[in-house]
Amino acid sequence: MSIKYRSKELCGELSYLSKMKFRIVGGTRSSFFANGTARLALKAAILFATMSLPLFTAAQNRLPELGDSSGALVTLAQEKRLGGDAMRELRAMGAVLNDPEVNAYLNELGGRILTANSDIRQTFEFFAVGDNSVNAFAMPGGYIGVNMGLVLLTQTESELASVLAHEIAHVTQKHYARQLDDQRKNSWMSIAGLAAAVLAARAGNGDAVQGALLGSQAAAAQSYLNFSRDNEREADRIGFQYLTRAGFDGGGMGAFMERLQRATTINDNGSVPGYLRTHPLTIERVGEGRALAASAPARLAKENPDYHYIRALLRSYVGEGADAVKHFESVITERKFASETVARYGLAAALLRTREFARAKRELLALKASGVEHAMIEALLGQLYLQNDEIEAAVKHLDVAIRRFPNHMQLAYDLPEALIRQKEARRALSLVERSLEKHASDVTLLSLAARASADLGLKLKQHRYLGEQYYRQGALKAALDQFELASKAADGDYYDASFVEARAREMKREIALSEAQRR
């Protein structure tokens, strides 16, 4: 089903992911592998180690010039492929937050920065990670992840934009390729550790897996931190330029650094927030952030209201549903909010988690009656109808809402979902296929198209859309199975059959290449 990441089960999965990360960092090896997640842990660790090969190695103080051999060593096409592979792995692991409103907002915010900086030619994709820890990271190819905990730590949109601008700078300044170029001769220690981990996993020895990985990574971690400070300063400086050109408050960067520093001091229990592991924070950097802000003219940035709704939505995901409800009830009672409308929206989202549909509906209908118009309120009400099995009301509401907000992806998912459940698969498929013309890689749309096609008895389309869905989720063999089933279906024309046969051949090549690389 195309139910938003608000259901009790999915929020529980988010909580599980957060706990799993804690165990990897600070738990005992036996406690982590005792629950049967060794395979998932190894997959995550392999991905992490693979991305970290150029990072956890011997440091050098000199940064190469942008025109050096790093561009030849790793081309933009190669970076895009590496990042795309990593994204498929992250999606397959369930690490990407399955929330179209949060991801659409991050891409809109990042797009504002990119549009204002016309010298940036590269394409970017921004996505949320379902983890409460404070972290953000840039991967090769312009894929930038932001943990929900980091969004919640920010207090203004300019602070969040400063993090995106910083990560964009890591990509545009080719820090990944430059580190790989400088350190390629020293990366074999990490590769050997990874090989040991893979061999241990094949032998079924979970403790050895974690020991091998941690041993190889820890040996070079400090040298990575020392080296990365130069990159971090450069990303601060370039990112600040990106930030201010886009009309954001330049003080947001320094303000966020200071908040990170205070949070670290207050919670000094021997652990280090994830953001500080990958983004070393020093007194000098905080001072430089202040100096950069002072060098720019004072500016009161106009904030997008979506920023506050997104923070409220993410806050509704934190902890148990009942605790989230209590949080918003307390905020409203004590009037500790910047916007009562947003606080009540957050309360309704939390009530949806606890399946208190009547209360949530009262809150949302009261907001609409007050004259407030916002796509996320309309989408939340649509979700409420869907989750409470009020399908006729859902179709009626979503039909109106999507005409008012035609580009809101949550509505683009939920109207076809409601139509499928109302046995109007033909109209659902028509809507979804129109959306796929603009968003061909969207996994949720592909899933909806497959379901609608199945209901209509369109076998070729059903298996084709499932194949595309599995491919984008990183399940290559499952994708191949679907394309082969599609090629055997007799309900398509010559062009449809040729297309799925070509996709099957592509899957076979990718699977063979992947297996060859693992050897």
XYZ file of C-alpha atoms in Angstrom:
519
model
C 0.000 0.000 0.000
C 0.993 3.562 -0.543
C 0.480 4.448 3.109
C 2.728 7.219 4.304
C 5.496 6.659 6.832
C 3.090 7.396 9.640
C 1.715 3.972 10.443
C 2.620 2.414 13.770
C 4.533 -0.390 12.074
C 6.691 1.891 9.918
C 7.462 4.256 12.772
C 8.499 1.191 14.739
C 10.872 0.279 11.890
C 12.366 3.774 12.062
C 12.922 3.316 15.788
C 14.532 -0.069 15.090
C 16.930 1.456 12.562
C 17.952 4.065 15.113
C 18.588 1.411 17.756
C 20.471 -0.752 15.285
C 22.841 2.116 14.505
C 23.460 2.611 18.226
C 24.386 -1.010 18.607
C 26.853 -0.813 15.724
C 28.568 2.174 17.300
C 28.421 1.415 20.981
C 26.893 -1.990 21.646
C 28.631 -5.289 22.303
C 29.231 -7.540 19.375
C 27.220 -10.388 20.859
C 24.164 -8.221 21.586
C 24.117 -6.900 18.047
C 24.416 -10.179 16.192
C 22.232 -12.158 18.571
C 19.041 -10.921 16.936
C 19.729 -12.485 13.541
C 20.573 -9.241 11.709
C 24.139 -10.166 10.840
C 23.449 -10.161 7.120
C 21.875 -6.693 7.223
C 24.680 -5.460 9.461
C 27.314 -6.753 7.072
C 25.521 -5.121 4.143
C 25.494 -1.796 5.965
C 29.088 -2.188 7.030
C 30.248 -3.064 3.521
C 28.498 -0.005 2.131
C 30.003 2.163 4.867
C 33.472 0.748 4.416
C 33.272 1.055 0.631
C 32.350 4.729 0.862
C 35.006 5.238 3.509
C 37.971 3.690 1.672
C 39.338 7.044 0.544
C 38.651 8.553 3.955
C 40.057 6.172 6.575
C 43.644 6.359 5.337
C 46.887 8.179 5.983
C 46.555 11.974 6.043
C 48.345 14.608 4.041
C 48.187 18.322 4.737
C 48.233 19.515 1.122
C 45.013 19.664 -0.879
C 45.524 19.187 -4.628
C 44.365 21.825 -7.067
C 41.027 21.255 -8.783
C 42.778 20.755 -12.095
C 44.906 17.863 -10.863
C 44.619 14.187 -11.694
C 41.633 13.579 -9.394
C 39.298 14.466 -12.237
C 40.958 11.828 -14.402
C 40.996 9.234 -11.627
C 37.261 9.465 -10.903
C 35.095 10.960 -13.653
C 31.690 12.524 -13.033
C 30.064 9.521 -14.711
C 31.942 7.146 -12.415
C 30.973 9.184 -9.352
C 27.331 9.110 -10.442
C 27.454 5.355 -10.857
C 29.100 4.875 -7.455
C 26.527 7.098 -5.803
C 23.658 5.426 -7.639
C 24.827 2.001 -6.494
C 25.112 3.251 -2.916
C 21.604 4.727 -3.093
C 20.148 1.408 -4.232
C 21.880 -0.278 -1.304
C 20.556 2.299 1.149
C 17.027 1.877 -0.176
C 17.316 -1.912 -0.045
C 18.416 -1.623 3.601
C 15.434 0.591 4.451
C 17.674 3.484 5.492
C 16.023 6.110 3.267
C 13.020 7.703 4.964
C 9.967 6.750 2.926
C 8.256 10.121 3.154
C 7.605 12.032 -0.068
C 6.853 15.314 1.709
C 10.150 15.369 3.608
C 12.203 14.346 0.579
C 10.394 16.782 -1.721
C 11.062 19.609 0.725
C 14.779 18.783 0.974
C 15.034 18.740 -2.814
C 13.180 22.035 -3.067
C 15.494 23.609 -0.475
C 18.593 22.227 -2.175
C 17.198 23.366 -5.525
C 16.959 26.951 -4.274
C 20.670 26.865 -3.487
C 21.569 25.310 -6.838
C 19.417 27.741 -8.848
C 21.105 30.725 -7.214
C 24.564 29.338 -8.046
C 24.548 28.948 -11.815
C 28.181 27.834 -11.858
C 27.110 24.492 -10.367
C 26.526 22.219 -13.362
C 26.076 18.924 -11.552
C 22.721 17.365 -10.693
C 21.906 16.559 -7.056
C 19.451 14.402 -5.166
C 18.641 15.147 -1.523
C 17.027 12.549 0.707
C 16.127 12.011 4.352
C 17.476 9.192 6.505
C 15.122 7.680 9.079
C 17.446 8.096 12.044
C 17.177 10.380 15.061
C 20.924 11.007 15.267
C 22.419 14.304 14.058
C 24.189 13.649 10.779
C 24.391 14.614 7.117
C 26.648 13.306 4.364
C 27.485 13.688 0.696
C 28.077 10.680 -1.521
C 29.731 10.573 -4.946
C 27.473 11.702 -7.760
C 25.652 14.413 -5.827
C 23.562 12.259 -3.482
C 23.152 14.116 -0.186
C 21.561 12.497 2.858
C 20.209 14.322 5.907
C 19.222 12.504 9.087
C 15.894 13.541 10.578
C 17.692 14.276 13.858
C 19.704 17.007 12.163
C 16.588 18.670 10.742
C 15.073 18.691 14.231
C 18.210 20.234 15.746
C 18.019 23.243 13.424
C 15.930 26.224 14.502
C 15.708 28.168 11.231
C 15.548 27.275 7.572
C 18.831 29.118 7.009
C 20.557 26.748 9.450
C 19.283 23.710 7.555
C 20.191 25.355 4.231
C 23.724 25.932 5.546
C 24.142 22.173 6.047
C 22.943 21.444 2.498
C 25.211 24.166 1.094
C 28.169 22.686 2.988
C 27.452 19.200 1.604
C 26.964 20.567 -1.920
C 30.420 22.143 -1.616
C 31.947 18.770 -0.737
C 30.643 17.486 -4.070
C 31.467 20.490 -6.248
C 34.992 20.686 -4.841
C 35.469 16.985 -5.625
C 36.599 16.086 -2.114
C 35.750 12.445 -2.696
C 37.953 12.218 -5.811
C 40.707 14.382 -4.311
C 41.038 12.214 -1.233
C 40.972 9.078 -3.333
C 43.700 10.515 -5.556
C 45.913 11.492 -2.625
C 45.404 8.282 -0.690
C 44.829 5.510 -3.206
C 48.193 3.946 -2.375
C 47.257 3.627 1.288
C 43.721 2.254 0.975
C 44.682 -1.430 1.008
C 44.447 -1.684 4.794
C 40.701 -0.975 4.655
C 40.223 -3.283 1.681
C 41.987 -6.099 3.556
C 39.751 -5.493 6.569
C 36.686 -5.600 4.378
C 37.841 -8.844 2.755
C 38.331 -10.379 6.195
C 34.818 -9.295 7.132
C 33.331 -10.925 4.028
C 35.192 -14.196 4.670
C 34.038 -14.176 8.296
C 30.441 -13.630 7.211
C 30.594 -16.582 4.806
C 31.822 -18.686 7.725
C 28.854 -17.537 9.795
C 31.054 -15.827 12.401
C 29.225 -12.592 13.238
C 31.669 -11.508 15.956
C 34.561 -11.809 13.530
C 32.699 -9.665 11.003
C 32.395 -6.741 13.357
C 35.888 -7.236 14.773
C 37.479 -7.200 11.322
C 35.598 -4.095 10.274
C 36.187 -2.152 13.452
C 39.846 -3.106 13.540
C 40.569 -1.894 10.027
C 38.541 1.293 10.427
C 39.764 2.354 13.853
C 43.409 2.082 12.823
C 43.092 5.034 10.474
C 40.144 6.982 11.902
C 42.193 9.707 13.583
C 44.284 10.350 10.510
C 41.068 10.722 8.501
C 39.784 13.332 10.955
C 43.034 15.262 10.770
C 43.008 15.259 6.993
C 39.343 16.165 6.628
C 39.620 19.434 8.557
C 41.073 21.101 5.472
C 38.183 19.811 3.394
C 35.697 20.926 6.044
C 37.072 24.473 6.097
C 36.906 24.639 2.327
C 33.332 23.308 2.337
C 32.432 25.929 4.977
C 33.856 28.747 2.879
C 32.388 27.639 -0.463
C 29.126 26.573 1.156
C 28.780 29.996 2.781
C 29.000 31.604 -0.651
C 26.338 29.234 -1.983
C 24.142 29.981 1.036
C 24.224 33.765 0.838
C 23.789 33.874 -2.945
C 20.535 31.958 -2.442
C 19.223 34.666 -0.128
C 19.585 32.790 3.151
C 20.902 34.286 6.371
C 24.677 33.792 6.359
C 24.597 33.625 10.161
C 22.803 30.296 9.904
C 26.053 28.408 9.378
C 27.767 29.780 12.471
C 24.568 29.451 14.535
C 24.266 25.777 13.665
C 27.923 25.127 14.508
C 27.451 26.791 17.892
C 24.341 24.709 18.574
C 26.272 21.554 17.722
C 29.067 22.606 20.039
C 26.649 23.287 22.918
C 24.876 19.973 22.379
C 28.220 18.174 22.474
C 29.242 19.903 25.714
C 25.918 19.223 27.431
C 25.853 15.581 26.364
C 29.534 14.881 26.975
C 29.188 11.216 27.948
C 32.028 9.864 25.857
C 29.991 9.500 22.673
C 30.310 11.779 19.677
C 27.321 12.748 17.483
C 27.547 11.295 13.983
C 27.822 14.718 12.374
C 30.937 15.440 14.401
C 32.516 12.150 13.397
C 32.346 13.059 9.724
C 32.506 16.851 10.167
C 35.155 17.610 12.831
C 34.056 20.696 14.771
C 36.779 22.848 16.297
C 36.803 26.195 18.068
C 38.573 27.545 14.987
C 35.781 26.406 12.691
C 33.132 27.951 14.913
C 35.131 31.183 14.944
C 35.532 31.080 11.178
C 31.778 30.573 10.836
C 31.153 33.694 12.921
C 33.690 35.652 10.875
C 32.041 34.593 7.606
C 28.658 35.713 8.911
C 30.095 39.066 10.034
C 31.573 39.638 6.582
C 28.170 39.456 4.906
C 25.481 42.141 5.113
C 22.741 41.462 7.657
C 19.778 39.761 6.006
C 16.407 38.613 7.314
C 15.759 35.534 5.218
C 12.162 34.748 4.317
C 11.412 31.238 5.496
C 9.318 28.761 3.564
C 6.368 27.720 5.795
C 7.021 24.130 4.685
C 10.144 24.110 6.882
C 8.065 24.327 10.059
C 5.517 21.747 8.891
C 8.321 19.323 7.987
C 9.904 19.722 11.430
C 6.532 19.102 13.086
C 5.992 16.008 10.950
C 9.439 14.633 11.783
C 8.915 15.376 15.475
C 5.732 13.289 15.343
C 7.901 10.308 14.301
C 10.195 10.491 17.345
C 9.814 7.851 20.058
C 6.553 6.088 20.785
C 3.382 7.541 19.312
C 1.885 8.278 22.737
C 5.003 10.227 23.720
C 4.779 12.284 20.516
C 1.136 13.096 21.310
C 2.090 14.221 24.817
C 4.862 16.398 23.414
C 2.520 18.349 21.140
C -0.186 18.536 23.797
C 2.356 20.087 26.155
C 3.605 22.515 23.499
C 0.054 23.683 22.811
C -1.017 23.883 26.470
C 2.062 25.837 27.503
C 1.972 27.855 24.254
C 5.611 27.076 23.494
C 5.301 27.353 19.746
C 6.152 29.710 16.929
C 2.910 28.762 15.157
C -0.136 27.201 16.796
C -1.306 25.967 13.386
C 1.914 24.002 12.883
C 1.788 22.652 16.446
C -1.759 21.389 15.909
C -0.733 19.842 12.598
C 2.049 18.012 14.478
C -0.477 16.843 17.085
C -2.748 15.479 14.344
C 0.194 13.631 12.764
C 1.086 12.095 16.142
C -2.566 11.137 16.748
C -2.564 9.351 13.411
C 0.327 7.235 14.666
C -1.686 6.212 17.732
C -4.733 5.631 15.501
C -6.847 8.161 17.355
C -8.643 9.013 14.134
C -11.557 10.959 15.631
C -9.276 13.350 17.527
C -6.941 13.771 14.552
C -9.884 14.529 12.271
C -11.199 17.183 14.667
C -7.809 18.899 14.708
C -7.469 18.891 10.927
C -11.020 19.976 10.179
C -10.628 22.803 12.706
C -7.491 23.964 10.885
C -9.324 23.916 7.547
C -12.303 25.749 9.059
C -9.973 28.485 10.301
C -9.044 29.248 6.691
C -5.571 27.689 6.725
C -4.576 26.267 3.338
C -1.540 24.031 3.103
C -0.858 20.930 1.024
C 0.479 18.969 4.002
C -2.757 19.500 5.957
C -4.759 18.246 2.975
C -2.439 15.252 2.578
C -2.637 14.356 6.255
C -6.429 14.398 6.152
C -6.322 12.168 3.067
C -4.052 9.778 4.922
C -6.439 9.735 7.849
C -9.326 8.674 5.594
C -7.176 5.974 3.990
C -5.868 4.549 7.233
C -9.358 4.558 8.748
C -10.739 2.780 5.647
C -13.001 5.694 4.743
C -12.271 5.117 1.077
C -15.194 7.016 -0.426
C -14.362 10.064 1.714
C -10.682 9.687 0.765
C -11.407 9.749 -2.979
C -13.710 12.745 -2.637
C -11.227 14.690 -0.510
C -8.127 13.802 -2.558
C -9.839 14.624 -5.861
C -10.309 18.201 -4.648
C -6.929 18.461 -2.920
C -4.860 17.336 -5.916
C -6.529 19.922 -8.146
C -5.507 22.589 -5.658
C -1.973 21.207 -5.155
C -1.183 19.261 -8.369
C 2.558 18.919 -7.699
C 2.309 17.540 -4.161
C 3.631 13.972 -4.387
C 1.857 12.641 -1.303
C -1.457 13.448 -2.992
C -0.184 11.917 -6.253
C 0.373 8.660 -4.338
C -2.760 8.671 -2.224
C -5.442 9.370 -4.831
C -4.443 6.311 -6.946
C -4.185 4.298 -3.721
C -7.750 5.267 -2.813
C -8.974 4.547 -6.350
C -7.407 1.083 -6.367
C -9.119 0.317 -3.070
C -12.395 1.634 -4.519
C -12.015 -0.780 -7.479
C -11.314 2.018 -9.967
C -8.014 0.559 -11.157
C -8.273 1.933 -14.698
C -8.485 5.540 -13.524
C -5.742 4.870 -10.947
C -3.400 3.497 -13.626
C -4.076 6.479 -15.881
C -3.178 8.907 -13.089
C -0.055 6.986 -12.101
C 1.241 6.676 -15.651
C 0.880 10.433 -16.107
C 2.919 10.947 -12.929
C 5.550 8.468 -14.149
C 6.114 10.629 -17.221
C 7.710 13.160 -14.851
C 9.013 10.779 -12.165
C 10.038 7.629 -14.021
C 12.219 6.319 -11.179
C 9.714 6.796 -8.361
C 9.431 3.478 -6.516
C 6.020 4.202 -4.968
C 4.495 5.175 -8.319
C 5.926 2.020 -9.900
C 4.401 -0.092 -7.119
C 1.009 1.564 -7.596
C 1.210 1.043 -11.374
C 1.973 -2.652 -10.851
C -0.985 -3.060 -8.486
C -3.406 -1.261 -10.793
C -2.157 -3.298 -13.774
C -2.632 -6.532 -11.821
C -6.194 -5.564 -10.937
C -6.868 -4.954 -14.653
C -5.266 -8.258 -15.686
C -2.482 -6.521 -17.641
C 0.298 -9.060 -17.040
C 3.052 -7.466 -19.118
C 2.582 -4.079 -17.482
C 2.297 -5.603 -14.026
C 5.625 -7.448 -14.278
C 7.335 -4.593 -16.104
C 6.463 -2.082 -13.386
C 7.427 -4.534 -10.648
C 10.740 -5.099 -12.421
C 11.453 -1.383 -12.501
C 10.465 -1.078 -8.838
C 12.768 -3.909 -7.726
C 15.627 -2.568 -9.832
C 15.454 0.834 -8.136
C 15.317 -0.879 -4.769
C 18.575 -2.699 -5.498
C 17.039 -6.177 -5.956
C 18.559 -7.016 -9.344
C 17.700 -10.714 -9.432
C 14.092 -10.068 -8.440
C 13.959 -7.393 -11.158
C 15.294 -9.882 -13.723
C 12.614 -12.418 -12.740
C 9.898 -9.811 -13.320
C 11.225 -8.702 -16.700
C 11.448 -12.320 -17.831
C 7.838 -12.885 -16.729
C 6.839 -9.731 -18.606
C 8.533 -10.964 -21.777
C 6.439 -14.160 -21.605
C 3.149 -12.295 -21.232
C 1.017 -12.250 -24.357
C -0.958 -9.084 -23.721
C 1.501 -6.485 -25.023
C 2.426 -5.277 -28.472
C 5.745 -5.771 -30.285
C 7.304 -2.630 -28.818
C 6.333 -3.531 -25.243
C 7.772 -7.023 -25.670
C 11.007 -5.667 -27.150
C 11.387 -3.223 -24.303
C 11.076 -5.796 -21.499
C 13.385 -8.212 -23.297
C 16.001 -5.437 -23.548
C 15.573 -4.663 -19.836
C 16.059 -8.358 -19.003
C 19.340 -8.364 -20.927
C 20.467 -5.233 -19.053
C 19.675 -6.901 -15.708
C 21.748 -9.951 -16.647
C 24.718 -7.745 -17.524
C 24.455 -5.798 -14.260
C 24.146 -8.977 -12.192
C 27.198 -10.496 -13.912
C 29.204 -7.324 -13.354
C 28.172 -7.189 -9.705
C 29.157 -10.813 -9.128
C 32.487 -10.293 -10.883
C 33.254 -7.303 -8.654
C 32.459 -9.327 -5.515
C 34.987 -11.948 -6.538
